[in-house]
Coordinates of C-alpha atoms in Angstrom, one line a residue:
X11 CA -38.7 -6.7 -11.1
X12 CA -36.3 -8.9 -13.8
X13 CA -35.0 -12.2 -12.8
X14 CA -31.4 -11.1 -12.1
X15 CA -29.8 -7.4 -11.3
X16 CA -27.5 -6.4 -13.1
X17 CA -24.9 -3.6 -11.5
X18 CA -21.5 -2.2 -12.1
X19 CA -19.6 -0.6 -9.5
X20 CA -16.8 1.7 -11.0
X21 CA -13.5 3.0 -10.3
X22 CA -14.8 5.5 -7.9
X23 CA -17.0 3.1 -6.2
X24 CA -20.0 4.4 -8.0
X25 CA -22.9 1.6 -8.1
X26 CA -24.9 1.8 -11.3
X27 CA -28.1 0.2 -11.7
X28 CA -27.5 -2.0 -15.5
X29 CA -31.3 -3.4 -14.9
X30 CA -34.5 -2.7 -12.9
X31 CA -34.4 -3.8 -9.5
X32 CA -30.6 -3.7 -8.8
X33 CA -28.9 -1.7 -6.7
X34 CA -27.4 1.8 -7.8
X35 CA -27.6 4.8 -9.7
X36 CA -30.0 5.1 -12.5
X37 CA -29.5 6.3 -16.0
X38 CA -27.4 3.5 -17.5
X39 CA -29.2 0.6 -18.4
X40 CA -27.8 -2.7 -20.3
X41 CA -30.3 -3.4 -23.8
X42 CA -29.3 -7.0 -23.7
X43 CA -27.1 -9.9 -23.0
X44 CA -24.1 -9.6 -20.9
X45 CA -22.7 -12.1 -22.7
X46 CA -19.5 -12.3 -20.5
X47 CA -18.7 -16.3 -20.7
X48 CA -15.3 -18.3 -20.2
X49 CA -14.2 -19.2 -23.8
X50 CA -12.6 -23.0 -22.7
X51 CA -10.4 -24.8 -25.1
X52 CA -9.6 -28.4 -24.9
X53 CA -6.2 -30.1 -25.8
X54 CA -6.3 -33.5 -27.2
X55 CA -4.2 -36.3 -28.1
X56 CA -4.9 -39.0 -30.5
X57 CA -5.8 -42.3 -29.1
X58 CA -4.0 -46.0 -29.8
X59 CA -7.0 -47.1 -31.2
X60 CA -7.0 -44.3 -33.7
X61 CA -10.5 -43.3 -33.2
X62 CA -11.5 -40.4 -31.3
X63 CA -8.8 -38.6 -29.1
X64 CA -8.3 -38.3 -25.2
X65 CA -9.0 -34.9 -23.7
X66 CA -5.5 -33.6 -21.6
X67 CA -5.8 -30.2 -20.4
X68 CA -8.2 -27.4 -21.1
X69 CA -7.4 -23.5 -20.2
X70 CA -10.0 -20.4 -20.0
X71 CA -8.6 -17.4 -21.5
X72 CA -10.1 -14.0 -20.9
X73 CA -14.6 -13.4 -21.5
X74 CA -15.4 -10.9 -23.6
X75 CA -18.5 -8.7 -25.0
X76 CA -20.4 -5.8 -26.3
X77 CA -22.7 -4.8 -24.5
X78 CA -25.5 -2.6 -26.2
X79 CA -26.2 0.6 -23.5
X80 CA -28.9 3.0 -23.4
X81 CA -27.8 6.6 -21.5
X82 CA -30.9 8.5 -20.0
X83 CA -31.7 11.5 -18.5
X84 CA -33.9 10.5 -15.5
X85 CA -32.8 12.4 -12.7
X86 CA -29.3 13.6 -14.0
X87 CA -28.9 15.1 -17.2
X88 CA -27.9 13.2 -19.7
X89 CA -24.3 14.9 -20.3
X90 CA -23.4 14.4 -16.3
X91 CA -24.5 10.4 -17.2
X92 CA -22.7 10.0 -19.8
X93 CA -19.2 11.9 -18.3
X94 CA -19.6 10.2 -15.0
X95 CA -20.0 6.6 -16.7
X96 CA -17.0 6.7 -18.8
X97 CA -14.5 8.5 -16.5
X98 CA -15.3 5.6 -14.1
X99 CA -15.6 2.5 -16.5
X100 CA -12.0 2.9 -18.0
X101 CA -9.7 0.9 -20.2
X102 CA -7.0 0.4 -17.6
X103 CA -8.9 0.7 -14.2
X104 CA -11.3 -2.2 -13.2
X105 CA -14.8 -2.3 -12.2
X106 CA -16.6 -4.6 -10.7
X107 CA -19.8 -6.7 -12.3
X108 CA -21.9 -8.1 -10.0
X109 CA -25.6 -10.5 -10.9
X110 CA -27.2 -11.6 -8.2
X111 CA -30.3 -13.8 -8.5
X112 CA -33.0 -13.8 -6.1
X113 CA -32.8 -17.5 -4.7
X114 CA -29.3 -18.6 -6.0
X115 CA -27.3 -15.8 -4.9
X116 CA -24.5 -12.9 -6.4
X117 CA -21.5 -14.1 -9.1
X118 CA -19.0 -11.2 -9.6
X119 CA -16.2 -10.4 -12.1
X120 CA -14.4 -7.4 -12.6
X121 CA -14.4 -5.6 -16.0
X122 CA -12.2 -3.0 -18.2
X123 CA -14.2 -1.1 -20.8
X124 CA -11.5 -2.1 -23.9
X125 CA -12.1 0.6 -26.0
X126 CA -11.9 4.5 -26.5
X127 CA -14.7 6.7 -25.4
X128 CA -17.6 5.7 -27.8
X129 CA -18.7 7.9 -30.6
X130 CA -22.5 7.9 -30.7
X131 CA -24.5 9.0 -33.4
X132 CA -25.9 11.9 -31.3
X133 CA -23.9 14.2 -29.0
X134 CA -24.6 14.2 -25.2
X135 CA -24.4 17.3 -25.0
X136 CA -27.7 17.8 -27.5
X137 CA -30.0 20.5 -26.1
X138 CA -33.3 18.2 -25.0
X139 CA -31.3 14.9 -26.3
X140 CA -33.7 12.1 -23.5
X141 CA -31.4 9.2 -24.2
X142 CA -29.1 7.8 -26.6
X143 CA -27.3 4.1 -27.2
X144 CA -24.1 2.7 -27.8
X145 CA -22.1 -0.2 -27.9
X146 CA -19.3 -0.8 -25.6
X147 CA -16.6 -3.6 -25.6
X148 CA -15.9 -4.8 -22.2
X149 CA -13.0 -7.7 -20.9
X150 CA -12.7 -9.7 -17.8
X151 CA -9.3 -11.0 -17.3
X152 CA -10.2 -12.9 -14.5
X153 CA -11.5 -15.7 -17.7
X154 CA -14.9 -16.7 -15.0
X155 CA -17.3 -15.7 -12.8
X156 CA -17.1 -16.2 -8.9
X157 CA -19.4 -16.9 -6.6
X158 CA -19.8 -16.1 -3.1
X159 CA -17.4 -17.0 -0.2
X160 CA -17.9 -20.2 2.3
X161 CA -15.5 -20.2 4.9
X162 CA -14.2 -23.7 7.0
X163 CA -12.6 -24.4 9.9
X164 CA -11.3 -27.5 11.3
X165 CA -12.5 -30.9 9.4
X166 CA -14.9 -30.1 6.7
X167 CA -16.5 -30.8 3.6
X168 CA -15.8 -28.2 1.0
X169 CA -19.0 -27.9 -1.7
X170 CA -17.7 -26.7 -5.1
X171 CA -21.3 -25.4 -6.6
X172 CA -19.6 -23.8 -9.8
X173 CA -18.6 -25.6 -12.9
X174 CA -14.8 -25.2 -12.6
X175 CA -12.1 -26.6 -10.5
X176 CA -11.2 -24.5 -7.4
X177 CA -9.2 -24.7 -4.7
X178 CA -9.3 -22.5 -1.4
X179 CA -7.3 -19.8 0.5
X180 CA -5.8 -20.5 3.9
X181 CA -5.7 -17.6 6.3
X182 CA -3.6 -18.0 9.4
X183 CA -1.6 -15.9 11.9
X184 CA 1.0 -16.8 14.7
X185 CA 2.1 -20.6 14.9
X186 CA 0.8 -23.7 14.7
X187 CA -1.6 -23.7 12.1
X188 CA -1.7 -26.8 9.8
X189 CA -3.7 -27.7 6.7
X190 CA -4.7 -31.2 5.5
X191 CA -6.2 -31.7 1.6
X192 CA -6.7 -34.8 -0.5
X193 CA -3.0 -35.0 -2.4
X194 CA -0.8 -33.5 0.1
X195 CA -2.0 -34.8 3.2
X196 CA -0.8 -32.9 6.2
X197 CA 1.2 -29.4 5.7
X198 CA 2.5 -27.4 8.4
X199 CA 2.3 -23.5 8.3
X200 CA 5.0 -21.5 9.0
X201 CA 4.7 -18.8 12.1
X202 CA 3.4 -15.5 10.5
X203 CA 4.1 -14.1 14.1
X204 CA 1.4 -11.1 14.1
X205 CA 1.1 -10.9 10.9
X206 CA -2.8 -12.1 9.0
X207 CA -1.0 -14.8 6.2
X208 CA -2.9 -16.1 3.3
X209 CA -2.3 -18.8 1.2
X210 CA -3.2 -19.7 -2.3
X211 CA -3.7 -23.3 -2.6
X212 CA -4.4 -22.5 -6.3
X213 CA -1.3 -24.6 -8.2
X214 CA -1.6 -22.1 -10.7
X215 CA -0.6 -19.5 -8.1
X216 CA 2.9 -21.4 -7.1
X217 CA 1.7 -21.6 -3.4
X218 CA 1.9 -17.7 -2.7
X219 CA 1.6 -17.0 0.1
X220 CA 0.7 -12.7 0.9
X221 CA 0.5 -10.3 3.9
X222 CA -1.9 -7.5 3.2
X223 CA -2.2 -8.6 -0.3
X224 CA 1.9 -8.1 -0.5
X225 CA 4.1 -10.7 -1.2
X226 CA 5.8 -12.5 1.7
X227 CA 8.8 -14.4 0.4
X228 CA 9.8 -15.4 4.0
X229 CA 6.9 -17.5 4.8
X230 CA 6.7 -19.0 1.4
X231 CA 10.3 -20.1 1.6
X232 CA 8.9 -21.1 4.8
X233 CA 6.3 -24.0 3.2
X234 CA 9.6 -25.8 2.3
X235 CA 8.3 -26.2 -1.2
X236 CA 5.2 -25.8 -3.5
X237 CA 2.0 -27.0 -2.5
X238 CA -0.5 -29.2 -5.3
X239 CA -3.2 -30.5 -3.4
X240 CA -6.4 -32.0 -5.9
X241 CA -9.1 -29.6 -7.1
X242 CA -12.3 -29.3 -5.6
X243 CA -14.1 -30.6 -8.6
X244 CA -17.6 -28.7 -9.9
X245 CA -20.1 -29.8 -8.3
X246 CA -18.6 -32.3 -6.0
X247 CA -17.4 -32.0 -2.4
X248 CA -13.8 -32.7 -0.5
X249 CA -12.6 -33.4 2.5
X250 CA -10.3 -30.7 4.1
X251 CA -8.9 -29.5 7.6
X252 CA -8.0 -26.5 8.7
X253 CA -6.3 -26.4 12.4
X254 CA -5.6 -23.0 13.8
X255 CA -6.8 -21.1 10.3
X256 CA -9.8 -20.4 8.2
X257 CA -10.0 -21.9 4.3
X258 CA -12.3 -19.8 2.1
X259 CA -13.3 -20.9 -1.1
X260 CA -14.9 -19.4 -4.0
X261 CA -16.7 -21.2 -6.4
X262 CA -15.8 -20.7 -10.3
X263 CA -18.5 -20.8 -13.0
X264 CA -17.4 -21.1 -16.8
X265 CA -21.5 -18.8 -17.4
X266 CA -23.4 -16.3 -14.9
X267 CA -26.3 -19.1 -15.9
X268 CA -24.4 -22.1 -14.7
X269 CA -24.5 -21.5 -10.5

């Protein structure tokens, strides 16, 4: 069995089996890297001293990579393998990429295939055609991999194993609940009556705050402004409670080797 599995669940919610081992349906297989890493960029300014600069802000734009895939006929005939694969790994519609490692756990990221349907150098349709390989460009717009979910409750110490900032959700319902974080000390929720509320403590997110994943405007003009509490920094812990609600974090890695 490899070291990590390597599966793709499409559109339809089709599992495929990219490497030995993994979960899914056979007949796709990935012939090397995935290659999918966050492309950072740092932005300096010059230093007073006029030697060396100071690093300011950085930014992840979207990963991307070809990936080199064979197409076989194991149990399914190669045409149905091939039709199947690319009417569920599309341009427009995500899938889902998941690696799990057997002692370290699963990172996901979803995935558009960013090009037209590939033109091998052999038809699919070939009478007696056992296989054939192609290379297909593939974009994650999420810009990194997650890991799995920990959930908190009350006072706890939040464990950032990735190697990028992150900051938790806050689910809540009815009133009462409160949420305390290093920066913004202690923030009252506003009464999401029967409704499930979650909160993106995520600055870059503008403290949304959804029902359902839907927008609620009333509870986030309900915060009574925008919330910034400090990142979880990678590998480090922080200290955070969460009074009547749930905090789930994610951790963020730039590399599906660096978790």
């Amino acid at each position: 069995m490899d070291l990590l599995q390597v599966s793709l669940t499409d559109r339809w919610g089709i599992e495929w089996a990219l490497t030995r081992g993994a979960p899914g349906q056979p007949g796709v297989y990935l012939m090397g890297p995935v290659g999918l890493a966050s492309p950072i960029q740092v932005t300096a300014r010059a230093t007073t001293s006029q030697v060396g600069v100071t690093p300011v802000s950085w930014k992840a734009d979207q990963m991307e990579a070809t990936w080199k895939l064979g197409f076989r006929a194991d149990s399914t005939p190669l045409l149905e393998v091939w039709s199947l694969f690319l009417r569920g790994v599309t341009p427009l519609v995500e899938s889902t990429l998941r690696v799990t490692h057997p002692s370290r756990g699963t990172l996901t990221c979803p995935i558009v295939r960013t090009s037209e349907d590939p033109a091998p150098d052999k038809s699919p349709a070939t009478p007696g055609l056992p296989s054939l390989t192609v290379d297909i460009p593939v974009t994650s717009y999420q810009g990194c991999w997650h890991g799995e979910t920990s959930n908190y409750q009350g006072a706890s110490t939040l464990g950032n194993s990735g190697d990028l900032p992150s900051w938790p959700v806050v689910q809540w319902s009815g009133a009462g609940a409160s949420v305390t974080a290093p920066g913004i000390g202690r923030v009252m929720l506003p009464d999401a009556g029967g409704r499930t509320a979650v909160l993106n403590t995520d600055p870059a997110m503008a403290s949304q705050v959804t029902v359902d994943g839907v927008d609620a405007p009333d509870l986030w003009r309900g915060m009574r402004g925008r919330l910034f509490p400090l990142p979880i920094e990678p590998h480090s812990t922080a200290k955070w409670s969460f009074d009547r609600c749930v905090g789930r974090l994610v951790s963020r890695h730039s590399h599906m080797w660096r978790w």
